[in-house]
mmCIF file of C-alpha atoms in Angstrom:
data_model
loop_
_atom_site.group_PDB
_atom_site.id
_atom_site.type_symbol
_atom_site.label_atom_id
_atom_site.label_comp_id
_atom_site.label_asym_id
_atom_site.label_seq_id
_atom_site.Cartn_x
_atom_site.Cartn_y
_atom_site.Cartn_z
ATOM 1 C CA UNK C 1 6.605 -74.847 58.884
ATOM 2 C CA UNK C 2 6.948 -71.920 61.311
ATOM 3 C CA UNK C 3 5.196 -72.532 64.519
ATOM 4 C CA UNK C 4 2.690 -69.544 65.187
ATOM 5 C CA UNK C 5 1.053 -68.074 68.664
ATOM 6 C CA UNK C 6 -1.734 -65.729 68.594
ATOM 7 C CA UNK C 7 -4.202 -64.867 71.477
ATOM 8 C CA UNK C 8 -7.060 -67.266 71.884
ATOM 9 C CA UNK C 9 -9.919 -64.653 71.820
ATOM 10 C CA UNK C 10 -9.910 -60.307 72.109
ATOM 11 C CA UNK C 11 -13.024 -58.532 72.533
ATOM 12 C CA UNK C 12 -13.499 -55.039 70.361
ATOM 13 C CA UNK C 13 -16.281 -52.339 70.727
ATOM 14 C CA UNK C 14 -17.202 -50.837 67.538
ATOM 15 C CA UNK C 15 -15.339 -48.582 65.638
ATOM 16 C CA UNK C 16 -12.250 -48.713 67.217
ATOM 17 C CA UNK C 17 -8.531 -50.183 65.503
ATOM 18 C CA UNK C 18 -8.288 -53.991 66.683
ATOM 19 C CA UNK C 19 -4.403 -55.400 66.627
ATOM 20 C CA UNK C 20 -3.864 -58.934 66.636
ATOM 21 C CA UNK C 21 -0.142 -59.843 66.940
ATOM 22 C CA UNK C 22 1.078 -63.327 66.018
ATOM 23 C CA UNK C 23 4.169 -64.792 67.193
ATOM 24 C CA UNK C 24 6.935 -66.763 64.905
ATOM 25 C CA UNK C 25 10.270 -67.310 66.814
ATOM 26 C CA UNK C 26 11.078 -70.082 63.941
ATOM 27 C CA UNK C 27 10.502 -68.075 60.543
ATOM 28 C CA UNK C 28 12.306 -68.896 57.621
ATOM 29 C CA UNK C 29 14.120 -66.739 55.475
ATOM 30 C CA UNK C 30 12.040 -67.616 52.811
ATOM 31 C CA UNK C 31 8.725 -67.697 54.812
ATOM 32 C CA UNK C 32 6.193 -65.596 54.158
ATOM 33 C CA UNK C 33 2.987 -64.374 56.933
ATOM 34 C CA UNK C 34 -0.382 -64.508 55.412
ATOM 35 C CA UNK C 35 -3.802 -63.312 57.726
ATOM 36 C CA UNK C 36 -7.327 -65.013 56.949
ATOM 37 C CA UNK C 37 -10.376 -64.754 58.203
ATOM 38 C CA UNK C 38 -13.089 -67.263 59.265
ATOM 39 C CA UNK C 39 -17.264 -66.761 59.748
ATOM 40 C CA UNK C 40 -18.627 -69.442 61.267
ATOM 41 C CA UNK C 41 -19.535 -72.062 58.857
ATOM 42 C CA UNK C 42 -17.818 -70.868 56.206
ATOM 43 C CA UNK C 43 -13.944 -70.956 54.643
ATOM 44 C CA UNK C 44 -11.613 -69.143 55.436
ATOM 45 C CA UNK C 45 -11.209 -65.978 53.336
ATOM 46 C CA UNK C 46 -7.497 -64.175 52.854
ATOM 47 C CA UNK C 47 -6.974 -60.794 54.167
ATOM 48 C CA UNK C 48 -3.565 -59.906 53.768
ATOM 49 C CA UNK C 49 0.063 -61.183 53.364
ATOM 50 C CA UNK C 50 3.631 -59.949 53.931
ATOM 51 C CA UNK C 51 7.365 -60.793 53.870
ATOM 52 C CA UNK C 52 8.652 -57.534 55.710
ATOM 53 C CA UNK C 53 7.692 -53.754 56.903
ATOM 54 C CA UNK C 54 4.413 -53.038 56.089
ATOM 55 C CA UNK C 55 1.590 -53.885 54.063
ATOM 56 C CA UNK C 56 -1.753 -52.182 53.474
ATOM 57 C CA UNK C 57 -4.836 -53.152 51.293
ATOM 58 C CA UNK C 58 -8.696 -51.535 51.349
ATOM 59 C CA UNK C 59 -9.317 -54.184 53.975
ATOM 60 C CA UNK C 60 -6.740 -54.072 57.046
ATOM 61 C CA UNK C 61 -2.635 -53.542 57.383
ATOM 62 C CA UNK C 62 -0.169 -56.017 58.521
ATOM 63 C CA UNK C 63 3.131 -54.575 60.523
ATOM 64 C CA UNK C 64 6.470 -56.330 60.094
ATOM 65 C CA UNK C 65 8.980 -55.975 62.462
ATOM 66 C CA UNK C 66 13.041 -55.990 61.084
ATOM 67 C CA UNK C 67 13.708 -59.403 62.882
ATOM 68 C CA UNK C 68 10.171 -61.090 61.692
ATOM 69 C CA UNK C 69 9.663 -62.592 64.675
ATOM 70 C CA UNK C 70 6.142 -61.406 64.972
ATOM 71 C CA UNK C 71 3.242 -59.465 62.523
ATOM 72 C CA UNK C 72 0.116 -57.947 63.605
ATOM 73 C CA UNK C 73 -2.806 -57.321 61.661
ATOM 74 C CA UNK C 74 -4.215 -54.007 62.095
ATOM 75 C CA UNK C 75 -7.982 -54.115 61.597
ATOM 76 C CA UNK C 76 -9.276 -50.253 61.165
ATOM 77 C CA UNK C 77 -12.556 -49.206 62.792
ATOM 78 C CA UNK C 78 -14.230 -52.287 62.981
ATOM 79 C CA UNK C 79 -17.822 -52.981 62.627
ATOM 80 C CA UNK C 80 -19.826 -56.197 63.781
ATOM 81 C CA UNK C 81 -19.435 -57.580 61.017
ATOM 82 C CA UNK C 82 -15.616 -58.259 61.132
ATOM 83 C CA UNK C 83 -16.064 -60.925 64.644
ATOM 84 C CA UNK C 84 -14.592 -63.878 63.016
ATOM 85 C CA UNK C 85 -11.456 -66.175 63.910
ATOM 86 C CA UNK C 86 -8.306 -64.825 62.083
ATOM 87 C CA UNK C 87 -5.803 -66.942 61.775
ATOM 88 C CA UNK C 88 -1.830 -66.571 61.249
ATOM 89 C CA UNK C 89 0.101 -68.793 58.586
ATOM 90 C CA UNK C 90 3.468 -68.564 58.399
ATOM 91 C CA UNK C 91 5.377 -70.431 55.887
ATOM 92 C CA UNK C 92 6.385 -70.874 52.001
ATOM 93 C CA UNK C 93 2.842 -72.304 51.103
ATOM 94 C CA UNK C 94 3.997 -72.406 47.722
ATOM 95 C CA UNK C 95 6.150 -75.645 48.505
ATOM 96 C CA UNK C 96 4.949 -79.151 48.901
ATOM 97 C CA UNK C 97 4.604 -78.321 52.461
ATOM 98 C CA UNK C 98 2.174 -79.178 55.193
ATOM 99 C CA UNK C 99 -0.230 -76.418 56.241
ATOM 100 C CA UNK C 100 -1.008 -75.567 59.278
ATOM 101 C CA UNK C 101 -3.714 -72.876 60.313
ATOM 102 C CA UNK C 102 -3.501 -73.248 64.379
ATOM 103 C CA UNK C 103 -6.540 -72.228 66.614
ATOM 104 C CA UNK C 104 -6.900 -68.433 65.524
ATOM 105 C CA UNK C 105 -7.997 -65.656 67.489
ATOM 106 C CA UNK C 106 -11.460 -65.448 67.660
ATOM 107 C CA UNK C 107 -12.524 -61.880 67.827
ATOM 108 C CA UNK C 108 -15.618 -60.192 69.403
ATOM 109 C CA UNK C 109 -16.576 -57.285 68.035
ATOM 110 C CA UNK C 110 -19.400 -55.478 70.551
ATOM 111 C CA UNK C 111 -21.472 -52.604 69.843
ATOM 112 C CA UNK Q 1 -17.770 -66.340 45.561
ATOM 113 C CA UNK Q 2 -13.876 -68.038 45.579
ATOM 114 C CA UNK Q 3 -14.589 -69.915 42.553
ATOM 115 C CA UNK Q 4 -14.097 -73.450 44.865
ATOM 116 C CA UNK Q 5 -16.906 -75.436 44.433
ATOM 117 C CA UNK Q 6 -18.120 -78.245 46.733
ATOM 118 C CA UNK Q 7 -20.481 -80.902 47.018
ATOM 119 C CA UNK Q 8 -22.987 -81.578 48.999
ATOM 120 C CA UNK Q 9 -23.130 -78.580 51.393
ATOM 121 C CA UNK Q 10 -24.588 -81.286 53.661
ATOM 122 C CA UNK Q 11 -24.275 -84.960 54.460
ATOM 123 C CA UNK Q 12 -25.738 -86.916 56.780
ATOM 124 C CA UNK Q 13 -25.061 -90.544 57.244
ATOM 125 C CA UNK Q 14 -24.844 -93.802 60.043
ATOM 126 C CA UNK Q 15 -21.697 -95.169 61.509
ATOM 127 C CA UNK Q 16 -19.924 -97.693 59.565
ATOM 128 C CA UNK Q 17 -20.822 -95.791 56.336
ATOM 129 C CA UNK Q 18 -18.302 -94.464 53.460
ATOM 130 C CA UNK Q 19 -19.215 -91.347 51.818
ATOM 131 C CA UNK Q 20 -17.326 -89.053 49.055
ATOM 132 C CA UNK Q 21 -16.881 -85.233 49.317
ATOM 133 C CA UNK Q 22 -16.089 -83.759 45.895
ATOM 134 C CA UNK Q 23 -13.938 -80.811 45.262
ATOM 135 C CA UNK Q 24 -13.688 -78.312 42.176
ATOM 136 C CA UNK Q 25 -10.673 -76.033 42.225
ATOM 137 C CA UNK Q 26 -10.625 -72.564 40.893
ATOM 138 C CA UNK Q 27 -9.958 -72.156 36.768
ATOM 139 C CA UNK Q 28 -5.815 -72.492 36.220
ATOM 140 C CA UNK Q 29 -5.243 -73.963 39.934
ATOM 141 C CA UNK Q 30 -3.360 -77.199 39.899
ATOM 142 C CA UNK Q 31 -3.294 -77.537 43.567
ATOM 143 C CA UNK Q 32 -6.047 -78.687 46.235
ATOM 144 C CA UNK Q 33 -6.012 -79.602 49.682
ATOM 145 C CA UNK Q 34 -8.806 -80.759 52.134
ATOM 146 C CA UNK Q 35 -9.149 -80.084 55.858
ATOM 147 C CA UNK Q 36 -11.179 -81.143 58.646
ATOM 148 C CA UNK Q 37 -12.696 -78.419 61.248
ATOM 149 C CA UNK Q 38 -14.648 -80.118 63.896
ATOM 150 C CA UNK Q 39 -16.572 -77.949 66.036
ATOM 151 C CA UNK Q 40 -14.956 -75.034 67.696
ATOM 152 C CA UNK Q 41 -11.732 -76.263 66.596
ATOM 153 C CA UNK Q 42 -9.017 -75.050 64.714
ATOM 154 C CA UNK Q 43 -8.495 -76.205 60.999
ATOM 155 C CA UNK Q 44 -6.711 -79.710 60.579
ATOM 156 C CA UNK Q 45 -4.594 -80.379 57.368
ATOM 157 C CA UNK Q 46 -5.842 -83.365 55.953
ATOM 158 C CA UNK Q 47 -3.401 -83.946 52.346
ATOM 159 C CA UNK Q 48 -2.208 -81.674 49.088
ATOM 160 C CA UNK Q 49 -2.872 -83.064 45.206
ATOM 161 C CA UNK Q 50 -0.972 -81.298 42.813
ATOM 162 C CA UNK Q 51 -1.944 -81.828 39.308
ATOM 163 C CA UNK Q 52 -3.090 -85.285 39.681
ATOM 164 C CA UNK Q 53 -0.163 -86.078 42.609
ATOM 165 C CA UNK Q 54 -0.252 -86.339 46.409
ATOM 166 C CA UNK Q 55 2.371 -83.869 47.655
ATOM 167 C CA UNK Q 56 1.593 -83.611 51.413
ATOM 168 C CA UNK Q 57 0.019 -85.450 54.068
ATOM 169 C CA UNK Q 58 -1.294 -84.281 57.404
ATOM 170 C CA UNK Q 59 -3.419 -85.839 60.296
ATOM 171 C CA UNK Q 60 -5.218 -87.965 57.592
ATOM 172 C CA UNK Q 61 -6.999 -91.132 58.807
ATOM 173 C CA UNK Q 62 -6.307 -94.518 57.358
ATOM 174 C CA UNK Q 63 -9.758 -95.067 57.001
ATOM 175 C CA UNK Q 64 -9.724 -91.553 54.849
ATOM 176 C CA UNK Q 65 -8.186 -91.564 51.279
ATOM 177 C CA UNK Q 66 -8.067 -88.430 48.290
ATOM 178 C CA UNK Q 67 -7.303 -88.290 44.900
ATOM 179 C CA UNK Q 68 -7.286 -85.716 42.295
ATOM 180 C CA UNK Q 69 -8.452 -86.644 38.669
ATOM 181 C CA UNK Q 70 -6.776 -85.666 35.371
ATOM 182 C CA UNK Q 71 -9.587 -82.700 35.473
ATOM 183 C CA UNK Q 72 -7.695 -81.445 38.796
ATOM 184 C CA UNK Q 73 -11.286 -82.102 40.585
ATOM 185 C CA UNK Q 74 -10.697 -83.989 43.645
ATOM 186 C CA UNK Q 75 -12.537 -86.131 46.016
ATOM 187 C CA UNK Q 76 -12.269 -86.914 49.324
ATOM 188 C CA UNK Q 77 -13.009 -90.394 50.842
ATOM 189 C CA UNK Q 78 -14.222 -91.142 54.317
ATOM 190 C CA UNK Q 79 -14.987 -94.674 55.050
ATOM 191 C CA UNK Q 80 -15.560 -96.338 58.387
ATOM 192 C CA UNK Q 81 -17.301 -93.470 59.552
ATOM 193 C CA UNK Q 82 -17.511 -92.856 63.330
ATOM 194 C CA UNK Q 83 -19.362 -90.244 65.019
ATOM 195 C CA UNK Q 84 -16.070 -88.279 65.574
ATOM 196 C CA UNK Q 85 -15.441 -87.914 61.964
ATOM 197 C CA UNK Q 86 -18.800 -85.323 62.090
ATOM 198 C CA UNK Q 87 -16.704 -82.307 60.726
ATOM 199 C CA UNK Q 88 -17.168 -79.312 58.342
ATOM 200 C CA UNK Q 89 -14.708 -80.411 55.684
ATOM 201 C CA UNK Q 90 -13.060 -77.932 53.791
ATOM 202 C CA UNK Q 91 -11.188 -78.028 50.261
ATOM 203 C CA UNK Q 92 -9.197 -75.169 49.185
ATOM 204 C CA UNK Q 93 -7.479 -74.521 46.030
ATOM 205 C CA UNK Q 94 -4.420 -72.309 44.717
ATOM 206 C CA UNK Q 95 -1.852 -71.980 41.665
ATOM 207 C CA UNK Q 96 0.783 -72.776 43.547
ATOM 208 C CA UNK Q 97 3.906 -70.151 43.838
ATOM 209 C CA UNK Q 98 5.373 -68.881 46.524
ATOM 210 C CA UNK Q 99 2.926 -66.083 47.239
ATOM 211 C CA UNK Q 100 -0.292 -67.356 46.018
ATOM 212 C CA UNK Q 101 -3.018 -67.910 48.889
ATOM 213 C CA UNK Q 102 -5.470 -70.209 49.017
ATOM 214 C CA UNK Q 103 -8.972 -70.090 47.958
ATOM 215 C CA UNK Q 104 -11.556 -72.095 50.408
ATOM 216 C CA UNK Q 105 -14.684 -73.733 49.276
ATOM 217 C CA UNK Q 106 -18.025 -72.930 51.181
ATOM 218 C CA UNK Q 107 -17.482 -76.770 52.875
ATOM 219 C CA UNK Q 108 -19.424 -79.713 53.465
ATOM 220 C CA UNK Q 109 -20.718 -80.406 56.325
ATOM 221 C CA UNK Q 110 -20.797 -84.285 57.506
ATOM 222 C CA UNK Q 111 -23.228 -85.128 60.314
ATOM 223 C CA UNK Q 112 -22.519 -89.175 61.542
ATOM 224 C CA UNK Q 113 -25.489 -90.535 63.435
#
């Protein structure tokens, strides 16, 4: 499984577009990138996945790069409500294969 | 609501103790797996059941064992307990193909005194 690197924590103010890039020098072909998002407390929740370019759903958009060596999750306008740890995966989690979600990047949102 | 179910929401128990976490995947989702998220820490991989089989192990304890039951439920079993083990432990749940994600349960949270 494709080792991933994300910031440990990003502070936001309100409204603005938040960007979290994840990096994943040892992506498989096969490999796929899949955001989620953690409240305290609770599970974690998916937001979005990709295999290449981009991809967009009501809730954020996730940016691709050619070589897939990196994503970032594009988080429009945020609100308070969206501080949470996101977390990159990076891997066929279809397989029999181990899963592992890292530390996250804990995001601050501030008013 | 992911359609994970798990039980108790809270546990609280001495050291030495063995206690059972139970897991109920989503409707149609053959595989579960169970993490451990101490405090401020990332989530740990714990071990994957699919349809009734172990599939893969993580940074599971000795003193911790899993199964899943012909039902697909699972449990998770901690025994030995030390005040370390005090975790939120999560079970998540999924079909299993290539792009499917993973549905988390709400979590139980296990308090060792």
């Amino acid at each position: 499984l494709a080792k991933t690197t994300q910031p440990i924590s990003m502070d936001s103010y309100e409204g603005q577009e938040v960007n979290i890039t994840c990096s994943h020098n040892n992506i498989a072909t096969n490999d796929y990138i899949t955001w989620y998002q953690q409240f305290p407390s609770q599970g974690p929740r998916f937001i979005i996945q990709g295999y290449k370019t981009k991809v967009t759903n009501e809730v954020a958009s996730l940016f691709i790069p050619a070589d897939r060596k990196s994503s970032t999750l594009s988080l429009p306008r945020v609100s308070l409500s969206d501080t949470a740890v996101y977390y990159c995966l990076v891997g066929v989690t279809g397989g029999y294969q181990k899963v592992t979600f890292g530390t996250g990047t804990k995001l601050q949102v501030i008013p | 609501d992911s359609g994970v179910t798990q039980t108790p929401k809270h546990l609280i128990t001495a050291t030495g103790q063995r206690v059972t976490l139970r897991c109920s995947p989503r409707s149609g989702d053959l595989s579960v797996y169970w993490y451990q998220q101490s405090l401020d820490q990332g989530l740990q991989f714990l071990i994957q059941y699919y349809n009734g089989e172990e599939r893969a192990k993580g940074n599971i304890l000795e003193r911790f064992s899993a199964q899943q039951f012909p039902d697909l439920h699972s449990e998770l079993n901690l025994s030995s307990l030390e005040l370390g083990d005090s975790a939120l432990y999560f079970c998540a749940s999924r079909k299993n193909s290539d792009t499917d994600t993973q549905y988390f349960g709400p979590g139980t949270r296990l308090t060792v005194l």
